[in-house]
Tab-separated table of C-alpha atoms and ligand atoms in Angstrom:
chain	number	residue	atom	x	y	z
A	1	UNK	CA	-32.165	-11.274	7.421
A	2	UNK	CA	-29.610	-9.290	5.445
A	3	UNK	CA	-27.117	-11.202	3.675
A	4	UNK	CA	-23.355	-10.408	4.550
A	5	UNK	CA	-21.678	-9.116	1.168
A	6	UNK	CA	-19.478	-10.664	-0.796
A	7	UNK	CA	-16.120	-8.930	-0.243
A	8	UNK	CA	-13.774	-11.713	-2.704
A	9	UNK	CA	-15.616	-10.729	-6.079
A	10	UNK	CA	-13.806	-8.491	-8.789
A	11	UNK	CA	-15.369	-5.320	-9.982
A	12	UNK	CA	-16.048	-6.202	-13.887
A	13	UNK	CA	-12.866	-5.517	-16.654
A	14	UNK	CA	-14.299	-2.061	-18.391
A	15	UNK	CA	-15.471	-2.764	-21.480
A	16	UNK	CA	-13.179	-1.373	-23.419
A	17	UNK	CA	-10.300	-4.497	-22.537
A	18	UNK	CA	-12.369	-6.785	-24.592
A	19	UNK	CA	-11.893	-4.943	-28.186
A	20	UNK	CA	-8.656	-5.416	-27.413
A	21	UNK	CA	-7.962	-8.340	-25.877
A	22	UNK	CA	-10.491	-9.719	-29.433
A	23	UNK	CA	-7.658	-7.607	-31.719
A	24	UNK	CA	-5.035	-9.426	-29.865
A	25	UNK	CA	-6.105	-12.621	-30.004
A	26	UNK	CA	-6.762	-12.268	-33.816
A	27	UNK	CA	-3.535	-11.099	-34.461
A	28	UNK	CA	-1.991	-13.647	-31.595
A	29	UNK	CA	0.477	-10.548	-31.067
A	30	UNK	CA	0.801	-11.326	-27.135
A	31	UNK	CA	4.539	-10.395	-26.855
A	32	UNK	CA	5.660	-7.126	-25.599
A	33	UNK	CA	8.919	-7.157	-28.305
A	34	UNK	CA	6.751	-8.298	-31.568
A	35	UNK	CA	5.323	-5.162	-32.677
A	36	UNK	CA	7.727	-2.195	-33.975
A	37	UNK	CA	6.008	0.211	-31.884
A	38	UNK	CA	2.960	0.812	-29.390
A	39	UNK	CA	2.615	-2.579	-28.221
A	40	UNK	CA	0.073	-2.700	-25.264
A	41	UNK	CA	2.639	-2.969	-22.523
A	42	UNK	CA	4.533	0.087	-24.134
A	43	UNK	CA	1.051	2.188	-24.329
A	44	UNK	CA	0.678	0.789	-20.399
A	45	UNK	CA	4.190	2.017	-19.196
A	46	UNK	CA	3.764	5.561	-20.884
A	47	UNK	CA	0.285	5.871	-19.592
A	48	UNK	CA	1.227	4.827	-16.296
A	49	UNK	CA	4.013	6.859	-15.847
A	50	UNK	CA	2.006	10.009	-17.101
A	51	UNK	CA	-0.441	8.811	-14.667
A	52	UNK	CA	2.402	8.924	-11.689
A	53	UNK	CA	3.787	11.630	-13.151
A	54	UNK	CA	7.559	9.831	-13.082
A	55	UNK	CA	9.678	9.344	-15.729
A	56	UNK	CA	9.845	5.861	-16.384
A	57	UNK	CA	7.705	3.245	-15.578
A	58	UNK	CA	8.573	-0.920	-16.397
A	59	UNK	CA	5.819	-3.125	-16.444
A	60	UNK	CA	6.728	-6.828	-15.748
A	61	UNK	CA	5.003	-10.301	-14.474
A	62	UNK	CA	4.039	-9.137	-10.707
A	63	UNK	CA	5.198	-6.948	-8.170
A	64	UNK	CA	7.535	-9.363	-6.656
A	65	UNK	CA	9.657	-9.715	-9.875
A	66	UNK	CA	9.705	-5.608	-10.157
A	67	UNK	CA	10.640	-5.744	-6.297
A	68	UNK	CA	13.472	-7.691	-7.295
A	69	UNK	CA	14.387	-6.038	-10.382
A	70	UNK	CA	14.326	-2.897	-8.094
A	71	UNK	CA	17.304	-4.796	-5.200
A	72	UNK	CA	18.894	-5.765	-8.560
A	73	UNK	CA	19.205	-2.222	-10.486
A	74	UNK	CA	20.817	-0.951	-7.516
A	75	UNK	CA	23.637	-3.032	-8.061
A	76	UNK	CA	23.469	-4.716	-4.346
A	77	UNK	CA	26.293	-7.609	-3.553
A	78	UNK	CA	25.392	-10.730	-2.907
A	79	UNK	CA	24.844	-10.915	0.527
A	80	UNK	CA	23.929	-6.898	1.503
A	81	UNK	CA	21.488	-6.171	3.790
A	82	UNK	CA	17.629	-4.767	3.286
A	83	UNK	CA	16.154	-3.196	5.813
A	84	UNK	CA	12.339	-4.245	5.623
A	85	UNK	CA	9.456	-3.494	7.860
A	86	UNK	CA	8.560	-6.393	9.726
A	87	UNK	CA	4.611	-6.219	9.075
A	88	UNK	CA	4.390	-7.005	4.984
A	89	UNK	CA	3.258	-9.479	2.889
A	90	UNK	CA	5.942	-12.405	2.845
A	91	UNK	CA	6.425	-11.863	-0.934
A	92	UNK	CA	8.984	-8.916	0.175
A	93	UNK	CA	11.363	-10.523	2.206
A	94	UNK	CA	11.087	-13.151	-0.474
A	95	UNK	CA	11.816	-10.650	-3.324
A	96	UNK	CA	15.193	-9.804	-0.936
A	97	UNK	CA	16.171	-13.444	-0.878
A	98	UNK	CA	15.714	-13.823	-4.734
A	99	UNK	CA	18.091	-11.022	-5.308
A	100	UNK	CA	20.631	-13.067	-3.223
A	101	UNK	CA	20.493	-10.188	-0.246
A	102	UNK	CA	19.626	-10.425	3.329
A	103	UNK	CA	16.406	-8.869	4.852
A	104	UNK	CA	16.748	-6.644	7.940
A	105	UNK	CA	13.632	-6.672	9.362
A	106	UNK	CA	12.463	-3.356	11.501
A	107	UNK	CA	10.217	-2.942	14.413
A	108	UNK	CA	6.294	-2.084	13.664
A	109	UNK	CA	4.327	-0.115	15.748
A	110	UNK	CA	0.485	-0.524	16.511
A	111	UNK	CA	-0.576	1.987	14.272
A	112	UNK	CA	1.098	-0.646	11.178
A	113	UNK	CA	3.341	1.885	10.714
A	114	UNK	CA	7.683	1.157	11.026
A	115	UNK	CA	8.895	2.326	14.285
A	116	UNK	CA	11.179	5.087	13.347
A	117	UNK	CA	13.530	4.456	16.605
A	118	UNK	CA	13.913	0.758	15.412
A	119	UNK	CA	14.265	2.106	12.176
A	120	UNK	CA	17.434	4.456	12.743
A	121	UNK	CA	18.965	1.610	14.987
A	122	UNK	CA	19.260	-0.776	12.272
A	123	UNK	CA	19.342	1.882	9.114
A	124	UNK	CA	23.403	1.887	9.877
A	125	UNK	CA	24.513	-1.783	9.174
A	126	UNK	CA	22.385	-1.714	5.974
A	127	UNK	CA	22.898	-1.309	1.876
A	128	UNK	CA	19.226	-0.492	0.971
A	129	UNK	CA	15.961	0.527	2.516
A	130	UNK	CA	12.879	-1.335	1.239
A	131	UNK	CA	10.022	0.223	2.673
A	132	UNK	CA	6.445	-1.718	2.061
A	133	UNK	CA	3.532	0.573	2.550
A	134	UNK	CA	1.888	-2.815	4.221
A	135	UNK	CA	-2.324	-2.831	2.976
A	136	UNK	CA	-1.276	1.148	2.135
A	137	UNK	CA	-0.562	2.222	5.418
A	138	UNK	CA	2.246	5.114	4.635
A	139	UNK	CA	4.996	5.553	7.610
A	140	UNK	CA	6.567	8.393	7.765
A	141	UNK	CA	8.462	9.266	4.450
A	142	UNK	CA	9.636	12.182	5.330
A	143	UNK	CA	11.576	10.934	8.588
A	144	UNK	CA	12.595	7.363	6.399
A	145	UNK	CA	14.026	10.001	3.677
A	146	UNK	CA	15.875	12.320	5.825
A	147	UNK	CA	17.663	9.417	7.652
A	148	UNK	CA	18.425	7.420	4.927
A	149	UNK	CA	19.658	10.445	2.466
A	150	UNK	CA	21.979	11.635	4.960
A	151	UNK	CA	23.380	7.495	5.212
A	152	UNK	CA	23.328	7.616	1.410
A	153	UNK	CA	21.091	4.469	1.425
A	154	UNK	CA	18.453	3.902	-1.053
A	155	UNK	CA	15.107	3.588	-0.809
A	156	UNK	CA	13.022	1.519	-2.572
A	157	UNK	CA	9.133	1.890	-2.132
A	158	UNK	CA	6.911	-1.355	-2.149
A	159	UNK	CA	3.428	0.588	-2.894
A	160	UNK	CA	1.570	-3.126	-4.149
A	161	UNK	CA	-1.388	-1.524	-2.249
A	162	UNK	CA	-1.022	2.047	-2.428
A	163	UNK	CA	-1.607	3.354	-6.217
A	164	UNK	CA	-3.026	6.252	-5.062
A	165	UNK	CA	-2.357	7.065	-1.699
A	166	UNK	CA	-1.029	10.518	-1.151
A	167	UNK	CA	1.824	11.809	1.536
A	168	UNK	CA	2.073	15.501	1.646
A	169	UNK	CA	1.097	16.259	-1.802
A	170	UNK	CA	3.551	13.473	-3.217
A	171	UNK	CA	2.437	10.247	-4.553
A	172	UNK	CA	3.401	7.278	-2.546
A	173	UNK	CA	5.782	4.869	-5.130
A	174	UNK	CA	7.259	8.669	-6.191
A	175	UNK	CA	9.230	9.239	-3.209
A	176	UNK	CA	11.780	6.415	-3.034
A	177	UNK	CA	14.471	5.849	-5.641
A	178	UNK	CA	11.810	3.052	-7.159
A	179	UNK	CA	8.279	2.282	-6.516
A	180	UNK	CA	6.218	-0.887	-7.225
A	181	UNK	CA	3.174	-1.691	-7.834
A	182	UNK	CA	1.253	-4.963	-8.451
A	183	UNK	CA	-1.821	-5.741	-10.639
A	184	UNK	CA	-2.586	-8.889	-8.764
A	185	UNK	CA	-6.599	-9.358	-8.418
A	186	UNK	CA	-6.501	-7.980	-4.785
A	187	UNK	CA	-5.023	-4.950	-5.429
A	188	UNK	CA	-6.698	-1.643	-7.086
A	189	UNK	CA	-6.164	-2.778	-10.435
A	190	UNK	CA	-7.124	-6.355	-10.823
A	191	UNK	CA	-5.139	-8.507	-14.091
A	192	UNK	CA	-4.922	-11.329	-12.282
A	193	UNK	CA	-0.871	-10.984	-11.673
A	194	UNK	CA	0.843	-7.989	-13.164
A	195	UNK	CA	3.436	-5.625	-11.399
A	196	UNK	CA	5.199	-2.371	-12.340
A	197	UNK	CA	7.688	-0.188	-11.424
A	198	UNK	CA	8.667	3.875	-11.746
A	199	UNK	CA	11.694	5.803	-11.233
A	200	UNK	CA	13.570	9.132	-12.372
A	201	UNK	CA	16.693	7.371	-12.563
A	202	UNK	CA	17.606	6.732	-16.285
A	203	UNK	CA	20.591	4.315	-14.765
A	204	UNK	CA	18.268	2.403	-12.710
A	205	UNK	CA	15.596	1.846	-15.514
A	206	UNK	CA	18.153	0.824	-18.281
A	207	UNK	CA	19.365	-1.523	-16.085
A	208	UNK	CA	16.156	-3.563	-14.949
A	209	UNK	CA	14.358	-2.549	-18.731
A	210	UNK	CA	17.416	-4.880	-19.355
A	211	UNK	CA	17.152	-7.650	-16.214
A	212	UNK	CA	13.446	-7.785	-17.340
A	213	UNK	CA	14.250	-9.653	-20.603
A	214	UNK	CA	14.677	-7.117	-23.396
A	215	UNK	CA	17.129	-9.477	-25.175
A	216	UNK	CA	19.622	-7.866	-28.097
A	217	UNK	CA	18.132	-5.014	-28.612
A	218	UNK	CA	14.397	-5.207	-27.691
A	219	UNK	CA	15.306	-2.012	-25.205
A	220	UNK	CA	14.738	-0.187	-28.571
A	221	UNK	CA	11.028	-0.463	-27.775
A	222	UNK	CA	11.232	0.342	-24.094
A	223	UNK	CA	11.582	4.506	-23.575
A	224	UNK	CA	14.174	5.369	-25.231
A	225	UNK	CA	17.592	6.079	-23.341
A	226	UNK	CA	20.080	3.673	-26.057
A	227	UNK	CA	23.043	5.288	-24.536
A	228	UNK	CA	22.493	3.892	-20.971
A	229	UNK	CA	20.941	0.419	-22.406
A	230	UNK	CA	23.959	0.382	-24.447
A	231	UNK	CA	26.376	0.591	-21.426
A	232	UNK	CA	24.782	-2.762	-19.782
A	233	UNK	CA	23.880	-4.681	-23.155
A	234	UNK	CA	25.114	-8.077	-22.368
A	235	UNK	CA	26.530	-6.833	-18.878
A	236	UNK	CA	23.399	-7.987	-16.880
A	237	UNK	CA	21.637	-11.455	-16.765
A	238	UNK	CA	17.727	-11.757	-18.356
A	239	UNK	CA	15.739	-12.688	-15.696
A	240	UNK	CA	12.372	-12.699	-18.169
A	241	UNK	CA	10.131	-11.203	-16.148
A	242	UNK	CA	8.311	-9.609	-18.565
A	243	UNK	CA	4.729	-8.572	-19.012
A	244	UNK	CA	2.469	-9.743	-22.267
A	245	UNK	CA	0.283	-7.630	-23.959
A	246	UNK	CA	-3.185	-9.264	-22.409
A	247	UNK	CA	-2.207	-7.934	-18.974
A	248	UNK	CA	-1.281	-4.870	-20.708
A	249	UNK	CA	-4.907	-4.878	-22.559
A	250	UNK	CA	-7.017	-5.807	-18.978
A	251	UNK	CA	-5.077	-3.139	-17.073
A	252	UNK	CA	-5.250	-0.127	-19.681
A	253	UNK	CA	-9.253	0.645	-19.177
A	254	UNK	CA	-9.064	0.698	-15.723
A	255	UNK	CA	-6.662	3.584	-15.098
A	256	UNK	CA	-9.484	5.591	-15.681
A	257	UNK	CA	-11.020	4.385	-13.091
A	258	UNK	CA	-8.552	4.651	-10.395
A	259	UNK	CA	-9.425	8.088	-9.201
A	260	UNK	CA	-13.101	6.737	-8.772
A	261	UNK	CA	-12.503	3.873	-6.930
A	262	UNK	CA	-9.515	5.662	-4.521
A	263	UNK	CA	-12.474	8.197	-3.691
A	264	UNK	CA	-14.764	5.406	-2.896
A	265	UNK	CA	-12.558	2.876	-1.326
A	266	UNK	CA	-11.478	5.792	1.044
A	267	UNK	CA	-14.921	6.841	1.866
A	268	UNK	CA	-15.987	2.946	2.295
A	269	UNK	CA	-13.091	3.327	4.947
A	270	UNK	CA	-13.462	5.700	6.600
A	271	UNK	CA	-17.037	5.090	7.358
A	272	UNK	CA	-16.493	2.218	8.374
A	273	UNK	CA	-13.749	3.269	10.806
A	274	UNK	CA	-15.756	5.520	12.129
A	275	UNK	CA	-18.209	2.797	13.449
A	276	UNK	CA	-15.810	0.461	14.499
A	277	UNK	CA	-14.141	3.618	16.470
A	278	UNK	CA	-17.087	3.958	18.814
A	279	UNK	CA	-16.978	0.815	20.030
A	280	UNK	CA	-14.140	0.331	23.063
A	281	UNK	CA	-13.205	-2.796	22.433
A	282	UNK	CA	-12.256	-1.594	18.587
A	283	UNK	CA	-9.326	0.905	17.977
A	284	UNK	CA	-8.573	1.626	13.882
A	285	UNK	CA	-5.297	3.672	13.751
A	286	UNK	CA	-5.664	7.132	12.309
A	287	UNK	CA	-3.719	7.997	9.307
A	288	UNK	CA	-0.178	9.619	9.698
A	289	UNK	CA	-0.508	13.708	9.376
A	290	UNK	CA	-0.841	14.458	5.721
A	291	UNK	CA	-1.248	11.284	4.506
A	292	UNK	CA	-4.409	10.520	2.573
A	293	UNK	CA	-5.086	7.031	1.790
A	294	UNK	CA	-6.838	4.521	-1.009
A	295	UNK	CA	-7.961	1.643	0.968
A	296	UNK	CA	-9.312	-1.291	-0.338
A	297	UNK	CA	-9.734	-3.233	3.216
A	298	UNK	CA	-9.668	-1.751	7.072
A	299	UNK	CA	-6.970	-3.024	9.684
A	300	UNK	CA	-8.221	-2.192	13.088
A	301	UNK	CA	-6.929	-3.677	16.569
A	302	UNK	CA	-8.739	-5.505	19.335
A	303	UNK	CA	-8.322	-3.878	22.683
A	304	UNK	CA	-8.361	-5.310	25.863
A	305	UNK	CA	-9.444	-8.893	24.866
A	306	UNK	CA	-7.825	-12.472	26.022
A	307	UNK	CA	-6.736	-14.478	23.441
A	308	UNK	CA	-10.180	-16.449	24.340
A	309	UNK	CA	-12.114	-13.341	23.714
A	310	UNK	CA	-10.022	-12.725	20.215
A	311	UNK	CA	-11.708	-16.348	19.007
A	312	UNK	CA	-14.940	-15.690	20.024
A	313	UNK	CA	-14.795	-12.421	18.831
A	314	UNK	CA	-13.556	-13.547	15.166
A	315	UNK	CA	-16.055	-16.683	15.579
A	316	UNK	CA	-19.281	-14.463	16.201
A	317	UNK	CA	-18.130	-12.435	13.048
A	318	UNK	CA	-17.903	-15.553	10.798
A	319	UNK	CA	-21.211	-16.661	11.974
A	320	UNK	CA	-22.525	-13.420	10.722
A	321	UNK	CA	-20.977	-14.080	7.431
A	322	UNK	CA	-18.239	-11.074	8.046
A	323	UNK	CA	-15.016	-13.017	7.876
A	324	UNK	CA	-11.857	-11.420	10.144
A	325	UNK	CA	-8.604	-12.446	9.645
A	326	UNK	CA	-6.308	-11.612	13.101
A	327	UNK	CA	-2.856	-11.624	11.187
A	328	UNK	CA	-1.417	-13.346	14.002
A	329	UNK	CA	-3.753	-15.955	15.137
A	330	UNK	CA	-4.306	-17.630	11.930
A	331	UNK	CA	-2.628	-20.577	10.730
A	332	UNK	CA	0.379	-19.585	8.671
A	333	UNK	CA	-0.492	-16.426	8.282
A	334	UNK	CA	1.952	-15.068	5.358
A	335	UNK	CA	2.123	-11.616	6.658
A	336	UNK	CA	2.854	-13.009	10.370
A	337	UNK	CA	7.344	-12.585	10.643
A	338	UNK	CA	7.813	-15.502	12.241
A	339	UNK	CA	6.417	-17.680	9.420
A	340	UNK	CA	9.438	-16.505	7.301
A	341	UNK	CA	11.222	-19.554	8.623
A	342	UNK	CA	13.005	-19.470	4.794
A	343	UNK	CA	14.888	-16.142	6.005
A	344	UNK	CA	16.803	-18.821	8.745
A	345	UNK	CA	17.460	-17.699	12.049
A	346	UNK	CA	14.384	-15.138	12.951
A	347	UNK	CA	14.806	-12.039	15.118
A	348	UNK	CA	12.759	-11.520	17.937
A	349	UNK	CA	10.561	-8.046	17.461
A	350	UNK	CA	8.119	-8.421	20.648
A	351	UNK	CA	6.632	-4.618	19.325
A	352	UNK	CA	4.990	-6.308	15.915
A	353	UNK	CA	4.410	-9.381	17.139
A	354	UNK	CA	2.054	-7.864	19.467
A	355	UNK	CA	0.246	-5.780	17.062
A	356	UNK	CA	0.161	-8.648	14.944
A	357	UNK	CA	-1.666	-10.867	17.654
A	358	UNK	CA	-4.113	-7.911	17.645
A	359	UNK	CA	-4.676	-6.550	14.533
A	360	UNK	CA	-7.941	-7.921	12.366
A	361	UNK	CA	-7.815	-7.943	8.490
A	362	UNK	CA	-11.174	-6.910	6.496
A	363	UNK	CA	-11.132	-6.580	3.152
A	364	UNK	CA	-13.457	-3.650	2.027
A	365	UNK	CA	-13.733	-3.284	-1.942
A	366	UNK	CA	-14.649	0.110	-3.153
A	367	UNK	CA	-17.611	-1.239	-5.230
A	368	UNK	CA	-19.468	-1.795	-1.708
A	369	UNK	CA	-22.919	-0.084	-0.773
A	370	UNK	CA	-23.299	2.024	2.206
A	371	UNK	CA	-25.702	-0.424	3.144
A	372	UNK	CA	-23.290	-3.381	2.708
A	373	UNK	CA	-20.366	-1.315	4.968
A	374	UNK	CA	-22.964	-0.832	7.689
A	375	UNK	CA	-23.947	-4.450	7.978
A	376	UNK	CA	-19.605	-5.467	8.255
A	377	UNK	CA	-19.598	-2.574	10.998
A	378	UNK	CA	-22.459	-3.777	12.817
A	379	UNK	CA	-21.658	-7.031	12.397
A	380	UNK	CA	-17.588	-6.063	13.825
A	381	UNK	CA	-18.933	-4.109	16.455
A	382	UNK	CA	-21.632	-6.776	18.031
A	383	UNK	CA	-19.210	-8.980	17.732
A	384	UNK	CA	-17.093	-7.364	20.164
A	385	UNK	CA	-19.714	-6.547	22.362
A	386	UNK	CA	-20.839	-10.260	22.519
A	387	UNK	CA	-16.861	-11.248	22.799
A	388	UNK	CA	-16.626	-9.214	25.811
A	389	UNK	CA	-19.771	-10.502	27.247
A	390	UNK	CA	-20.948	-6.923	27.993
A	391	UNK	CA	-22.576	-3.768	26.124
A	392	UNK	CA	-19.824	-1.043	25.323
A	393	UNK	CA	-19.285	1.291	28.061
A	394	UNK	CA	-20.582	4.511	27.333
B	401	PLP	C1	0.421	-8.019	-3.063
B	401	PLP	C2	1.621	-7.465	-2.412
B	401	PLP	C3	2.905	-7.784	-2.880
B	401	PLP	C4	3.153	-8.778	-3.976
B	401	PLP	O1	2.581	-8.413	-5.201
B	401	PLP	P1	2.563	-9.503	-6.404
B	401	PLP	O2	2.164	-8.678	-7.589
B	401	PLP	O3	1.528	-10.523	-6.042
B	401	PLP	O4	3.921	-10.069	-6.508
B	401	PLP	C5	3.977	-7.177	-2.269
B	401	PLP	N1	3.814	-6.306	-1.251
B	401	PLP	C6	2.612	-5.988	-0.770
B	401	PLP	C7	2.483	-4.999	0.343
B	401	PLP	C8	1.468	-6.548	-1.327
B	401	PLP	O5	0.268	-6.225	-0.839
């Protein structure tokens, strides 16, 4: 019998990260601010920047902290509101609480995607937009821009998972005001925890270059815009949320690599969805038009099973060494809304909560074999079948 792969383990660091991470530990240089120039974090920011093709990039400790930094360069009162979408990773309305604001959180439809009509509802009563592009699913930016530049509201992108996903032509964490990313093991580029963030805005980079911890003058080694760092010099708090050099050194080599395993991860995907997408019990949501995607996992929804047939369905999968995760059916699931009991008094959104109760998790790492994505889809799709208790109408 074929043995289910192993969908948890890391591709290997390139090469390359050990030379330096050897040099660094020699020289025990691990702080961003020691060297006068090029430190690795510096070299990281310019690369990845030229890489987004934005004009400023931040690296710090994780994507949360450049979330935050992000609510925090804006300038938001204590107290204003975020609009978030509802489906996302509970580090994001957690990022909103840290920067003392309140999260707004908007209706999701089945596709993943924020429901735009939910969305221009609640877009009027709030300071800032924070849209998550939830496992890299991209709503529709064009729509979320439109309504939100005629309000005047800013948007700030959460792109964690979506270095390298593409809506019409434009990079996704390049549309927004800000866009974050996070170097955390699951995502495309694994350092273990790592986050960074891009932007245009000269302001808006000054102000969390300074938030980050670039103390007296450190800025000087940040890009260089001293008139703007010397407006807010002692006029914002240090939060220290900066990144060291050995993140800096793991995460360098592998943004080579990106374009490779986007290309991959998305043909993984899709092949996948394909299969799953002939079955009727198993419905993965296309992609918005003109949005191309770097997936690293599938989402996909259950149709037409009992909450009976969802366990036995998930069950049949495990025993086959497949592991699904139904976002809403597992035991404080962190992506599930109404597990955000720290946000207080929790809004009732009956649209996500459905799709939530429905909609299986599958982690799909670029690095797999066509052999290996067969044996998850077969393994998804008999599943089903044996859930139901019948073969798959024709
Ligand atoms: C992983 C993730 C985060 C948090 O990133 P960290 O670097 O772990 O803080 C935020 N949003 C989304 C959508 C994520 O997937």
């Amino acid at each position: 019998m074929t043995v289910a792969p192993n969908v948890y383990d890391a591709e290997p660091i390139p090469e390359a990260a050990r030379a330096e991470i050897d040099r660094l530990l020699q020289s025990g240089d691990l702080f961003r601010y020691t060297a006068p120039e090029n430190a690795p974090v510096a070299l990281l920011e310019r690369e990845f920047a030229e890489l987004m093709g934005a004009k400023y990039a931040l690296a710090v400790s994780s994507c949360s902290a450049a979330l935050f930094l992000s609510l925090k360069a804006l300038g938001l009162p204590r107290g204003a509101k975020v609009l978030i979408p509802a489906f996302t990773f509970a580090a994001v309305p957690s990022a909103v609480v840290h920067a003392d604001c309140e999260a707004v959180l908007c209706e999701v439809g089945m596709n993943y995607r924020v429901d735009m009509d939910d969305f221009a509802a609640k877009l009027p009563g709030v300071d800032a937009v924070l849209i998550s592009h939830m496992r890299g699913h991209t709503s529709d930016m064009d729509a979320i821009m439109a309504l939100a530049d005629a309000a005047g509201i800013p948007v700030v992108e959460d792109a964690a998972h979506s270095l390298g996903t593409v809506w019409k032509g434009r990079k996704i964490g390049t549309i927004g005001k800000i866009g974050c990313f996070s170097f955390q093991s699951y995502k495309l580029v694994n350092a273990g925890e790592g986050g960074i963030l891009i932007t245009d805005d000269a302001e808006l980079v000054a102000r969390a270059v300074i938030m980050s911890g670039a103390y007296e003058h450190a800025w000087k080694k940040n890009m260089g815009l001293e008139a703007h760092y010397r407006t807010w010099q002692n006029r914002l708090p240090l939060y220290n949320m900066r990144m060291q050099n050995l993140s800096a050194a793991v995460i360098r080599p592998q943004l080579p690599e990106v374009a490779r395993r986007v290309r991959d991860g998305r043909a993984g995907h899709d092949r996948v969805a394909e299969a799953l997408n002939m079955s009727t019990w198993l419905e993965v949501p296309a992609p918005l038009e003109g949005e191309l995607r770097a997936p690293d996992s599938i989402q996909f929804n259950l149709m037409g099973m009992s909450d009976a047939e969802v366990d036995e369905f998930t069950a049949t999968a495990a025993a086959q060494g497949v592991k699904v995760q139904v976002f809403g059916m597992s035991e404080d699931n962190a992506r599930a809304f109404w597990n955000w009991q720290f946000l207080g008094d929790l809004p009732e959104l009956p649209q996500t909560r459905a799709m939530l109760m429905r909609a299986c998790d599958v982690r799909l790492p670029a690095r797999l074999t066509d052999a290996e994505l067969d044996y998850i889809s077969a393994a998804l799709v008999g599943a089903a079948q044996q859930a139901k208790g019948t073969i798959a109408a024709e």
